[in-house]
JSON list of C-alpha atoms in Angstrom, two decimals:
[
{"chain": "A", "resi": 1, "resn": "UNK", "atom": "CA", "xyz": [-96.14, 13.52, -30.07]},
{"chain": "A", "resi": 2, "resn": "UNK", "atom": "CA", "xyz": [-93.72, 11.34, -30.71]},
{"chain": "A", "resi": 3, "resn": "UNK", "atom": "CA", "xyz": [-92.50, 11.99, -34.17]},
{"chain": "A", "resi": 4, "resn": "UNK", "atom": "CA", "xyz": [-92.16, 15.37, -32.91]},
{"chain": "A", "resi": 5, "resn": "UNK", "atom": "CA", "xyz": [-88.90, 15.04, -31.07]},
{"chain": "A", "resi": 6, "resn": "UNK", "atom": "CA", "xyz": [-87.17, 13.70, -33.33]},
{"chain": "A", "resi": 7, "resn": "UNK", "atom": "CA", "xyz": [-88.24, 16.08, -35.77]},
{"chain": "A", "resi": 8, "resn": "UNK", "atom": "CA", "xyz": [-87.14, 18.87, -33.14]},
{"chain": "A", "resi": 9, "resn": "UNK", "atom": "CA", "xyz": [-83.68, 16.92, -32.43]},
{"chain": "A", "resi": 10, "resn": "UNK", "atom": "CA", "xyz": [-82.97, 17.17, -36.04]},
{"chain": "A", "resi": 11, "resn": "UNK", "atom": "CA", "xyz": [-84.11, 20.61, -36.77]},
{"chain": "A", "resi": 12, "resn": "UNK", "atom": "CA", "xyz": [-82.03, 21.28, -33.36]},
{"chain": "A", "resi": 13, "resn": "UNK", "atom": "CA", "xyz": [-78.94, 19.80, -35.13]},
{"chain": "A", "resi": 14, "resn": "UNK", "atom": "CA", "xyz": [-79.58, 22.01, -38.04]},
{"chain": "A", "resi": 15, "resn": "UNK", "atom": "CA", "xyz": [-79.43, 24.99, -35.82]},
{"chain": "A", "resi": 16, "resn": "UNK", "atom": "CA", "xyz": [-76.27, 23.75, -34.32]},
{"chain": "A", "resi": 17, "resn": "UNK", "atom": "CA", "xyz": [-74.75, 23.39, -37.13]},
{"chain": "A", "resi": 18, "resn": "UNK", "atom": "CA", "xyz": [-75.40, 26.68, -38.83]},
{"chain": "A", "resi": 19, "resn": "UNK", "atom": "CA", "xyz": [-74.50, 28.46, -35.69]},
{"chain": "A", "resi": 20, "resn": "UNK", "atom": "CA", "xyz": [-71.32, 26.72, -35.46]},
{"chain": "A", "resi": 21, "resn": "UNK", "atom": "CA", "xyz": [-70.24, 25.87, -38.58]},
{"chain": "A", "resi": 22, "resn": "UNK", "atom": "CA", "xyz": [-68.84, 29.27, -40.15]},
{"chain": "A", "resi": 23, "resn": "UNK", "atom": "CA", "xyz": [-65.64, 27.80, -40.99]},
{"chain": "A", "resi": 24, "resn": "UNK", "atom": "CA", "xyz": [-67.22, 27.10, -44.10]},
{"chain": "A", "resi": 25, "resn": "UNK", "atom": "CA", "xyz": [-67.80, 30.88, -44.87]},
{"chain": "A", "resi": 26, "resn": "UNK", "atom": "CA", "xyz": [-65.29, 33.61, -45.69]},
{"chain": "A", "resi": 27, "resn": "UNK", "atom": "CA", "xyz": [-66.11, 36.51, -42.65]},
{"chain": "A", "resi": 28, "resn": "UNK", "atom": "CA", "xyz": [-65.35, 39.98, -43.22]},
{"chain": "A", "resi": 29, "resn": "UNK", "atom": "CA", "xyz": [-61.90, 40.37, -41.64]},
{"chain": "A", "resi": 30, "resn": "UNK", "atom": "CA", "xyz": [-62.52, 42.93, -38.60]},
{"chain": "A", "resi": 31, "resn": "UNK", "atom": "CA", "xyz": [-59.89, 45.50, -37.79]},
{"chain": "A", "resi": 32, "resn": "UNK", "atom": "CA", "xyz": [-57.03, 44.27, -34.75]},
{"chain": "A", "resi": 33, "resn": "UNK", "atom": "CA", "xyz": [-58.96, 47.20, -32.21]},
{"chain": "A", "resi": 34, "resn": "UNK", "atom": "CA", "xyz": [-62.47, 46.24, -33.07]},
{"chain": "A", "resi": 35, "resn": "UNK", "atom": "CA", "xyz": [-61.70, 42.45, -32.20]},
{"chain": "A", "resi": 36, "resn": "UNK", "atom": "CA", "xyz": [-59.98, 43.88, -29.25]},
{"chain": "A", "resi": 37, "resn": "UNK", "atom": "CA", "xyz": [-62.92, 45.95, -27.88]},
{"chain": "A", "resi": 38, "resn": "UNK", "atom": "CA", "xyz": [-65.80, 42.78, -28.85]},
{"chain": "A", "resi": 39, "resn": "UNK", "atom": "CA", "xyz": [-63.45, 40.62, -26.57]},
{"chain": "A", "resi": 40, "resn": "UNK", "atom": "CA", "xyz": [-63.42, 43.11, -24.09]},
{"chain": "A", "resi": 41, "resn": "UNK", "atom": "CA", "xyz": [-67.11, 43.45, -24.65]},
{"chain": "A", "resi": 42, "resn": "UNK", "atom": "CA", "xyz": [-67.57, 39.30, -24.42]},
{"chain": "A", "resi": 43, "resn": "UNK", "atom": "CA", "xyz": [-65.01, 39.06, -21.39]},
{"chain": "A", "resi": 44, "resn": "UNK", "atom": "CA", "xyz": [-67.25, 41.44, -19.67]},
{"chain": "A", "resi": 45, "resn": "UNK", "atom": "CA", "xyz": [-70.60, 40.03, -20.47]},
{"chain": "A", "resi": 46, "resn": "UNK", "atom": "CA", "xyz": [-69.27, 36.53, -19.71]},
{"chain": "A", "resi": 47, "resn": "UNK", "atom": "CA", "xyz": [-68.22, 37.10, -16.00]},
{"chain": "A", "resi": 48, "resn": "UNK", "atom": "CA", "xyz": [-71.60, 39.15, -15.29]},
{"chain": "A", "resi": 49, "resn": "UNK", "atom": "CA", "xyz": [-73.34, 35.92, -16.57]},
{"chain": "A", "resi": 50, "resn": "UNK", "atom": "CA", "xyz": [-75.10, 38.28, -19.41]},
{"chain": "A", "resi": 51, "resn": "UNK", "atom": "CA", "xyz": [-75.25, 34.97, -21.89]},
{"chain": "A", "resi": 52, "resn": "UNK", "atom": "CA", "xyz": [-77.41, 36.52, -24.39]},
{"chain": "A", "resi": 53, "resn": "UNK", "atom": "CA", "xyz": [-74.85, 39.41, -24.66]},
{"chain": "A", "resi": 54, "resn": "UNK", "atom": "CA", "xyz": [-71.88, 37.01, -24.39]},
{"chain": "A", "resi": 55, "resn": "UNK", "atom": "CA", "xyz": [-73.27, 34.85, -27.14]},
{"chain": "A", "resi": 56, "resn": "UNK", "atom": "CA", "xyz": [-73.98, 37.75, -29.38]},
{"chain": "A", "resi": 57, "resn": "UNK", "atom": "CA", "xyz": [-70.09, 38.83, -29.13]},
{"chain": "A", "resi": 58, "resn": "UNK", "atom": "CA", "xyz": [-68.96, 35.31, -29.08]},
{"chain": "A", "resi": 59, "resn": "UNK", "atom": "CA", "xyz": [-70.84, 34.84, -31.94]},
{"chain": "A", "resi": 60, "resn": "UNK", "atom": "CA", "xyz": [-69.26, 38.16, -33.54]},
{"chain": "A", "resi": 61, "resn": "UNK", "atom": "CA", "xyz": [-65.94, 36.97, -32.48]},
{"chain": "A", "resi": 62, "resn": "UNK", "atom": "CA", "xyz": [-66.37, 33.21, -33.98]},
{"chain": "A", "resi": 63, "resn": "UNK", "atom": "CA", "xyz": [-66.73, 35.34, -37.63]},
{"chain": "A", "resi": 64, "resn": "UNK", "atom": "CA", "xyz": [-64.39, 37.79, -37.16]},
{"chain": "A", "resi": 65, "resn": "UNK", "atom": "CA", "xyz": [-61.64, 35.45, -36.10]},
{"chain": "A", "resi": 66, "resn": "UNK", "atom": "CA", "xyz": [-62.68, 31.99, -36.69]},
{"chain": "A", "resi": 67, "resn": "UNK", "atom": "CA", "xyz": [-59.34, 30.50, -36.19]},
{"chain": "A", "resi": 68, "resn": "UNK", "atom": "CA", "xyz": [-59.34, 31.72, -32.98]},
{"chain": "A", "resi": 69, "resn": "UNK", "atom": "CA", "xyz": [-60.16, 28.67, -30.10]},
{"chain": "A", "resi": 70, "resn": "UNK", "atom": "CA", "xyz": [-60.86, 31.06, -27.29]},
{"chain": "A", "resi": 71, "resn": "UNK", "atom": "CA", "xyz": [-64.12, 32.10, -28.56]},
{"chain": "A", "resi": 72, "resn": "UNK", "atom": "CA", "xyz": [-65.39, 29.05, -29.79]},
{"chain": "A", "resi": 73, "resn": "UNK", "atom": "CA", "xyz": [-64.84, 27.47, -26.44]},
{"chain": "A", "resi": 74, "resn": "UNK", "atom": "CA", "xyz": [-66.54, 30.05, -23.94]},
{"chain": "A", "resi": 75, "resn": "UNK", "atom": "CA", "xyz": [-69.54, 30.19, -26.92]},
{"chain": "A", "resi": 76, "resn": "UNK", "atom": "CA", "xyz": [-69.49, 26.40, -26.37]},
{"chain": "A", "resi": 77, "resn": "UNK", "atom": "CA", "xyz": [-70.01, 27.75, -22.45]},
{"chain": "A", "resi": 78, "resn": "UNK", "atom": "CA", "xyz": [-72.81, 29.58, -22.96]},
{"chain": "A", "resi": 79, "resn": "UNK", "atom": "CA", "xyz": [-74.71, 27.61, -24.97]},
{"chain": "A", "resi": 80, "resn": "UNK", "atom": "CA", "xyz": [-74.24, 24.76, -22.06]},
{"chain": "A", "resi": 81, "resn": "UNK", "atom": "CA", "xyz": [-74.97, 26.95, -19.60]},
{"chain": "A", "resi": 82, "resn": "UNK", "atom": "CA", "xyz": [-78.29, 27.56, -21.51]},
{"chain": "A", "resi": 83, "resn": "UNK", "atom": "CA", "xyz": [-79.07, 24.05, -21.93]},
{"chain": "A", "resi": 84, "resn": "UNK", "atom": "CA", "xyz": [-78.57, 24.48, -25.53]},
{"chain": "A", "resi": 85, "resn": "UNK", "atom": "CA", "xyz": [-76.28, 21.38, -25.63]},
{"chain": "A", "resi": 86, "resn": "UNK", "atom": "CA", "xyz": [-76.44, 20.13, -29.29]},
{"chain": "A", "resi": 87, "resn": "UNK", "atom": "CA", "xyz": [-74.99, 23.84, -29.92]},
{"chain": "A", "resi": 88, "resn": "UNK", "atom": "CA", "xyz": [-72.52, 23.93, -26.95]},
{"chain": "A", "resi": 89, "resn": "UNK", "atom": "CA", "xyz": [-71.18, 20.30, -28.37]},
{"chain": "A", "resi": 90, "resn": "UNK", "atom": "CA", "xyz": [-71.25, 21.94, -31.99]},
{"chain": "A", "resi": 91, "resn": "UNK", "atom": "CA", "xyz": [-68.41, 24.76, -30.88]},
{"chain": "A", "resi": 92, "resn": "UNK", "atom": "CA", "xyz": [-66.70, 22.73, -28.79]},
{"chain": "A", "resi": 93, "resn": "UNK", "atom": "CA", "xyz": [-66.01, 20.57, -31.63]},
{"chain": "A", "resi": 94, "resn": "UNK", "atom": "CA", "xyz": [-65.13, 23.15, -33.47]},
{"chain": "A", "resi": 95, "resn": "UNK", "atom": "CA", "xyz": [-62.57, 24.14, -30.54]},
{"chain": "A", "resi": 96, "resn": "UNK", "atom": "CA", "xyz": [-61.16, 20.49, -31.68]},
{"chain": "A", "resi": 97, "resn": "UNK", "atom": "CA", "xyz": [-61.09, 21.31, -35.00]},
{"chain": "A", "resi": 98, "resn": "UNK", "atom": "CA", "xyz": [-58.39, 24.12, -34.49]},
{"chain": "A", "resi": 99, "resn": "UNK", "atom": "CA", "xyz": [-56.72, 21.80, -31.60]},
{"chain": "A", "resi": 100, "resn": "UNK", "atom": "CA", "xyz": [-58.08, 18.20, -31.35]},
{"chain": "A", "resi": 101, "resn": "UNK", "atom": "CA", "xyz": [-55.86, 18.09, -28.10]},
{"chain": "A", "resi": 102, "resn": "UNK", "atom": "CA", "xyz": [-57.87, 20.75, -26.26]},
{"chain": "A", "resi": 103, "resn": "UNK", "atom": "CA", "xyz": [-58.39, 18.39, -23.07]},
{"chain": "A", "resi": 104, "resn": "UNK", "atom": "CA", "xyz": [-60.92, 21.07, -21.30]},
{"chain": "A", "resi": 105, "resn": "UNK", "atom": "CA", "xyz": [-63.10, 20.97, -25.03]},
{"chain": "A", "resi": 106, "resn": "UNK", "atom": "CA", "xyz": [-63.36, 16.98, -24.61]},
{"chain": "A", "resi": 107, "resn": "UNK", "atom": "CA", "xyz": [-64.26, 17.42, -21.24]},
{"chain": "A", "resi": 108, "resn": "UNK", "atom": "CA", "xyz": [-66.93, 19.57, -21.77]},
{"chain": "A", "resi": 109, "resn": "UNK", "atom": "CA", "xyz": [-68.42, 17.78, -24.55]},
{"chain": "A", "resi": 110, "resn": "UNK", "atom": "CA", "xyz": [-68.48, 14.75, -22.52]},
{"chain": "A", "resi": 111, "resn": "UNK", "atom": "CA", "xyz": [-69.91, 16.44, -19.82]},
{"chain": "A", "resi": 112, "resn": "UNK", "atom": "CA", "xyz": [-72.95, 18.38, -21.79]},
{"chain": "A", "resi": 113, "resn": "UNK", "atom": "CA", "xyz": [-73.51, 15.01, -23.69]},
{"chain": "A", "resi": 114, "resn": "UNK", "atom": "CA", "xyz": [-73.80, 13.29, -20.08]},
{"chain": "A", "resi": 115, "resn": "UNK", "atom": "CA", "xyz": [-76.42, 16.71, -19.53]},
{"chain": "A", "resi": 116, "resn": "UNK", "atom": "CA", "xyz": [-77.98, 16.18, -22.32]},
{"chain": "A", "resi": 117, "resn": "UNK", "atom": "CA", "xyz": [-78.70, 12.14, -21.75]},
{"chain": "A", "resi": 118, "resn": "UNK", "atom": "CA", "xyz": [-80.16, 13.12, -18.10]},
{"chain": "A", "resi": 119, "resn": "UNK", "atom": "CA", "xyz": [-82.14, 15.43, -19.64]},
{"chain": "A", "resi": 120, "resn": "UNK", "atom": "CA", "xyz": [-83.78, 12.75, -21.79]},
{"chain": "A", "resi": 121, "resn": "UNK", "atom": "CA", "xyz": [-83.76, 10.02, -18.72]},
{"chain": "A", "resi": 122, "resn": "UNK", "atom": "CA", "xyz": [-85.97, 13.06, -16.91]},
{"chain": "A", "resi": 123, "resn": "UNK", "atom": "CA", "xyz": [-88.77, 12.84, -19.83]},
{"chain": "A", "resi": 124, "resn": "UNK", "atom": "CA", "xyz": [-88.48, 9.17, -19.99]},
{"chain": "A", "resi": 125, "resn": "UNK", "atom": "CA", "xyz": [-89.28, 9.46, -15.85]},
{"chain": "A", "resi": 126, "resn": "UNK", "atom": "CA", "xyz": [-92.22, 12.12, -16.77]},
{"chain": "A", "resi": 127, "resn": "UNK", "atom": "CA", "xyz": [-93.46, 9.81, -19.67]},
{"chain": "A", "resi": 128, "resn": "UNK", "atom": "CA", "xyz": [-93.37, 6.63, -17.66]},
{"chain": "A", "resi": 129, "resn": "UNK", "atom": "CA", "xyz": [-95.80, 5.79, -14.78]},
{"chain": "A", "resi": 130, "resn": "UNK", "atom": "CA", "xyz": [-94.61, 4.91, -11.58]},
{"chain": "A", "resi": 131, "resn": "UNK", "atom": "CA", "xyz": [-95.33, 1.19, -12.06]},
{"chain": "A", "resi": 132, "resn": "UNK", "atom": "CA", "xyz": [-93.56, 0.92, -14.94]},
{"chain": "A", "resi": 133, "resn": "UNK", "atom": "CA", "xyz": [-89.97, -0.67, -14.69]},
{"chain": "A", "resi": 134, "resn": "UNK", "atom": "CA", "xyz": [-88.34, 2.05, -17.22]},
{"chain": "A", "resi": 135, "resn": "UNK", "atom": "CA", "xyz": [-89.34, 4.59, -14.29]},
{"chain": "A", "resi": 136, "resn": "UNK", "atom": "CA", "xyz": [-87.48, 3.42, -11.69]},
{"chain": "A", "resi": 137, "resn": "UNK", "atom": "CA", "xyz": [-84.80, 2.74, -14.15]},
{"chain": "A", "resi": 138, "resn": "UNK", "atom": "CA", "xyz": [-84.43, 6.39, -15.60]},
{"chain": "A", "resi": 139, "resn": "UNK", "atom": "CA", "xyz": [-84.70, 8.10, -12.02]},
{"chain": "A", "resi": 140, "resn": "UNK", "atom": "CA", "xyz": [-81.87, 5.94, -10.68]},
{"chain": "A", "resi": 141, "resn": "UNK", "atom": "CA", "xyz": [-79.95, 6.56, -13.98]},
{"chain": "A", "resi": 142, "resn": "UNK", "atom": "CA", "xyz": [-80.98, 10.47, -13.87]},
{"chain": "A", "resi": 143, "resn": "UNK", "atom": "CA", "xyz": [-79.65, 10.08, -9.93]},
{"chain": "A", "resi": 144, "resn": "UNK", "atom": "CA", "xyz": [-76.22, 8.96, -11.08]},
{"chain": "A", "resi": 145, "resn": "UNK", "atom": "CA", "xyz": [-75.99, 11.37, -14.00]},
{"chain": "A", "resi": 146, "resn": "UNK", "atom": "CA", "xyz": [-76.62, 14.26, -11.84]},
{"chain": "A", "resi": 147, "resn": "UNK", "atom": "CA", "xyz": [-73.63, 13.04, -9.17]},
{"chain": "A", "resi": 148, "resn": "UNK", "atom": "CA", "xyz": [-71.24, 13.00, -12.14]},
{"chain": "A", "resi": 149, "resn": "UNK", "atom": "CA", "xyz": [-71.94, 16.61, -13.81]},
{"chain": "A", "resi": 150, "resn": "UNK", "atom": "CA", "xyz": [-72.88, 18.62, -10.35]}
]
């Protein structure tokens, strides 16, 4: 059991990156109106809190426009608001990329990495027995954590 999370952190990573990373790739240029109407689309999906419809047009909208830091960024939402946080950190970075002065993407990478370390302070709590000093440590850090993000 335990080689197996780091074996699904990494093949996590590898995910993140391939979602993310299509700055690498030349997309198919869309037409002006059809980016118009897949932001509409996204916009709309995004307020109803549809996230697997607002990452499939955020997605769409991250290869049809990739220089574009809007999309990027609320993609970067979803996939925090998912709990997908290696991929939410992957787009926000890539919101940095295109403006490494963004101050809401370093916020919200800093926030989903604090997330994402609670997260793994709550298994070290499930994995630990109540006697155990690395218990008591993890639920007071997971306490703390949860004060800062919420």
């Amino acid at each position: 059991m335990r080689g197996l999370i780091p074996c699904l952190l990494v093949i996590s990573l590898l995910l993140a990156l391939g979602a993310c990373g299509q700055t690498q790739t030349r997309p198919e240029k869309l037409a002006p109106q059809d980016l118009a109407e897949i932001y509409r689309l996204a916009a709309a999906a995004y307020e109803a809190q549809d996230w697997a419809a607002s990452e499939r047009h955020y997605l769409d909208l991250t290869r049809g426009a990739p220089e574009e830091v809007e999309p990027w960024f609320k993609l970067g939402n979803v996939y925090a608001r998912t709990q997908r946080y290696d991929l939410a950190i992957a787009c926000y970075r890539e919101v940095l990329v295109r403006d490494s002065r963004d101050v809401k993407a370093w916020h919200n990478i800093a926030v989903t990495q604090l997330r994402e370390s609670g997260a793994s302070f709550l298994e070290l709590e499930m994995l630990t027995k109540e006697d155990d000093p690395l218990h008591e440590k993890s639920v007071r850090i997971q306490r703390a954590i949860d004060e800062l993000v919420n």
